[in-house]
């Protein structure tokens, strides 16, 4: 049986071989491009129907379909401080603005967190004459800390 890491490598390879965008695969799976990409990179659990759809478009073996339905070990970064420049910028963003996010969320909602489980994201390209911009909208359910 293939490991989940091997399935992820196969997915990345097949996507390139077939010249498919993540959005095209997401359309076949029936979910957003953001969720589908995270799922196929090993961070989410697919239903049997979603795994079968991904397998059809990517020509994946039965082992992969099974692995795509297993709850993954979440967290895909190999180091505590990311070394990939694009991912590092998100780390930098949290280092600079994390306390601001926390202060403003706590002021608006109270003591709690923004869920990464009940969560959605939309990533789009924003045209700008000075250079296109990346726009990421994240929406997570607020979860208050409980007293007991």
Short mmCIF file of C-alpha atoms in Angstrom, two decimals:
data_model
loop_
_atom_site.label_atom_id
_atom_site.label_comp_id
_atom_site.label_asym_id
_atom_site.label_seq_id
_atom_site.Cartn_x
_atom_site.Cartn_y
_atom_site.Cartn_z
CA UNK A 1 0.00 0.00 0.00
CA UNK A 2 1.21 3.50 -0.83
CA UNK A 3 1.91 5.92 2.03
CA UNK A 4 0.09 9.25 2.19
CA UNK A 5 3.37 11.02 1.32
CA UNK A 6 3.75 8.82 -1.77
CA UNK A 7 0.16 9.62 -2.78
CA UNK A 8 0.90 13.34 -2.47
CA UNK A 9 4.02 12.99 -4.63
CA UNK A 10 2.03 11.05 -7.23
CA UNK A 11 -0.72 13.69 -7.26
CA UNK A 12 1.81 16.48 -7.83
CA UNK A 13 3.48 14.50 -10.62
CA UNK A 14 0.23 13.52 -12.35
CA UNK A 15 -1.09 17.10 -12.17
CA UNK A 16 2.05 18.30 -13.97
CA UNK A 17 2.02 15.47 -16.50
CA UNK A 18 -1.63 16.13 -17.35
CA UNK A 19 -1.12 19.92 -17.33
CA UNK A 20 -4.05 20.38 -14.95
CA UNK A 21 -4.61 23.42 -12.76
CA UNK A 22 -5.63 22.97 -9.14
CA UNK A 23 -8.87 24.76 -10.07
CA UNK A 24 -9.63 22.19 -12.79
CA UNK A 25 -9.08 19.33 -10.36
CA UNK A 26 -11.23 21.10 -7.76
CA UNK A 27 -14.05 21.39 -10.29
CA UNK A 28 -13.90 17.61 -10.83
CA UNK A 29 -13.84 16.99 -7.06
CA UNK A 30 -16.68 19.46 -6.47
CA UNK A 31 -15.00 21.65 -3.86
CA UNK A 32 -13.14 24.99 -3.83
CA UNK A 33 -9.66 25.19 -5.32
CA UNK A 34 -8.28 26.18 -1.91
CA UNK A 35 -9.77 23.21 -0.02
CA UNK A 36 -9.07 20.73 -2.81
CA UNK A 37 -5.43 21.79 -3.09
CA UNK A 38 -4.96 21.44 0.68
CA UNK A 39 -6.65 18.04 0.59
CA UNK A 40 -4.59 16.72 -2.31
CA UNK A 41 -1.40 18.00 -0.68
CA UNK A 42 -2.23 15.85 2.34
CA UNK A 43 -3.95 18.22 4.77
CA UNK A 44 -7.64 17.24 4.54
CA UNK A 45 -9.74 14.08 4.40
CA UNK A 46 -11.71 13.40 1.23
CA UNK A 47 -14.98 11.50 1.07
CA UNK A 48 -15.04 8.36 -1.05
CA UNK A 49 -16.82 10.27 -3.85
CA UNK A 50 -14.26 13.09 -3.73
CA UNK A 51 -11.34 10.64 -3.70
CA UNK A 52 -12.83 8.73 -6.65
CA UNK A 53 -13.31 11.99 -8.59
CA UNK A 54 -9.69 12.99 -7.94
CA UNK A 55 -8.55 9.52 -8.98
CA UNK A 56 -10.46 9.72 -12.26
CA UNK A 57 -9.03 13.09 -13.26
CA UNK A 58 -5.48 12.24 -12.10
CA UNK A 59 -5.49 8.54 -13.03
CA UNK A 60 -4.65 7.44 -9.48
CA UNK A 61 -4.51 3.81 -8.30
CA UNK A 62 -6.93 2.27 -5.80
CA UNK A 63 -4.30 2.62 -3.01
CA UNK A 64 -4.39 6.39 -3.46
CA UNK A 65 -8.18 6.49 -3.24
CA UNK A 66 -7.99 4.69 0.11
CA UNK A 67 -5.23 6.97 1.46
CA UNK A 68 -7.11 10.13 0.44
CA UNK A 69 -9.91 9.06 2.81
CA UNK A 70 -7.62 8.62 5.85
CA UNK A 71 -7.53 11.45 8.38
CA UNK A 72 -4.08 13.01 7.84
CA UNK A 73 -1.47 14.16 10.30
CA UNK A 74 -1.88 17.90 9.75
CA UNK A 75 1.00 20.27 9.28
CA UNK A 76 3.13 20.08 6.19
CA UNK A 77 6.12 22.28 6.91
CA UNK A 78 9.43 20.47 7.38
CA UNK A 79 10.92 23.06 9.77
CA UNK A 80 9.65 25.33 12.55
CA UNK A 81 10.73 28.42 10.61
CA UNK A 82 9.84 27.93 6.96
CA UNK A 83 12.68 28.26 4.48
CA UNK A 84 10.61 28.56 1.30
CA UNK A 85 10.52 32.32 0.55
CA UNK A 86 6.78 32.48 -0.18
CA UNK A 87 5.81 30.50 2.92
CA UNK A 88 8.34 32.45 5.00
CA UNK A 89 6.47 35.68 4.13
CA UNK A 90 3.36 34.25 5.81
CA UNK A 91 5.48 33.39 8.84
CA UNK A 92 6.81 36.96 8.76
CA UNK A 93 3.27 38.29 8.42
CA UNK A 94 2.19 36.42 11.56
CA UNK A 95 5.33 37.57 13.43
CA UNK A 96 4.59 41.20 12.56
CA UNK A 97 0.77 41.24 12.63
CA UNK A 98 -0.11 38.23 14.81
CA UNK A 99 -0.48 40.28 17.98
CA UNK A 100 -2.56 42.81 16.02
CA UNK A 101 -4.86 40.04 14.73
CA UNK A 102 -5.20 38.72 18.28
CA UNK A 103 -5.87 42.14 19.84
CA UNK A 104 -8.48 43.10 17.27
CA UNK A 105 -10.25 39.72 17.26
CA UNK A 106 -10.34 39.68 21.07
CA UNK A 107 -11.64 43.26 21.18
CA UNK A 108 -14.38 42.51 18.64
CA UNK A 109 -15.38 38.99 19.76
CA UNK A 110 -13.96 38.43 23.25
CA UNK A 111 -11.50 35.82 24.53
CA UNK A 112 -11.27 33.05 21.96
CA UNK A 113 -9.81 31.95 18.65
CA UNK A 114 -10.58 31.89 14.94
CA UNK A 115 -11.19 28.31 13.90
CA UNK A 116 -9.01 26.67 11.27
CA UNK A 117 -11.50 23.78 11.26
CA UNK A 118 -14.70 25.72 10.50
CA UNK A 119 -12.79 27.79 7.97
CA UNK A 120 -12.88 28.93 4.38
CA UNK A 121 -10.43 30.78 2.18
CA UNK A 122 -10.56 32.47 -1.20
CA UNK A 123 -7.36 33.30 -3.09
CA UNK A 124 -7.62 35.55 -6.13
CA UNK A 125 -5.42 37.65 -8.38
CA UNK A 126 -6.03 41.39 -8.14
CA UNK A 127 -4.95 43.36 -11.19
CA UNK A 128 -2.89 46.45 -10.36
CA UNK A 129 -0.97 48.69 -12.77
CA UNK A 130 2.00 48.69 -10.35
CA UNK A 131 2.09 44.87 -10.31
CA UNK A 132 -0.61 42.31 -9.69
CA UNK A 133 -1.51 41.61 -6.09
CA UNK A 134 -2.42 38.43 -4.22
CA UNK A 135 -5.71 38.73 -2.35
CA UNK A 136 -6.46 36.15 0.31
CA UNK A 137 -9.72 36.28 2.23
CA UNK A 138 -9.89 33.97 5.24
CA UNK A 139 -13.03 33.33 7.25
CA UNK A 140 -13.05 31.20 10.37
CA UNK A 141 -15.74 30.65 12.96
CA UNK A 142 -15.06 32.40 16.27
CA UNK A 143 -14.70 29.92 19.13
CA UNK A 144 -14.85 31.48 22.60
CA UNK A 145 -12.90 29.99 25.46
CA UNK A 146 -15.28 28.42 27.96
CA UNK A 147 -15.20 28.59 31.72
CA UNK A 148 -15.82 25.45 33.75
#
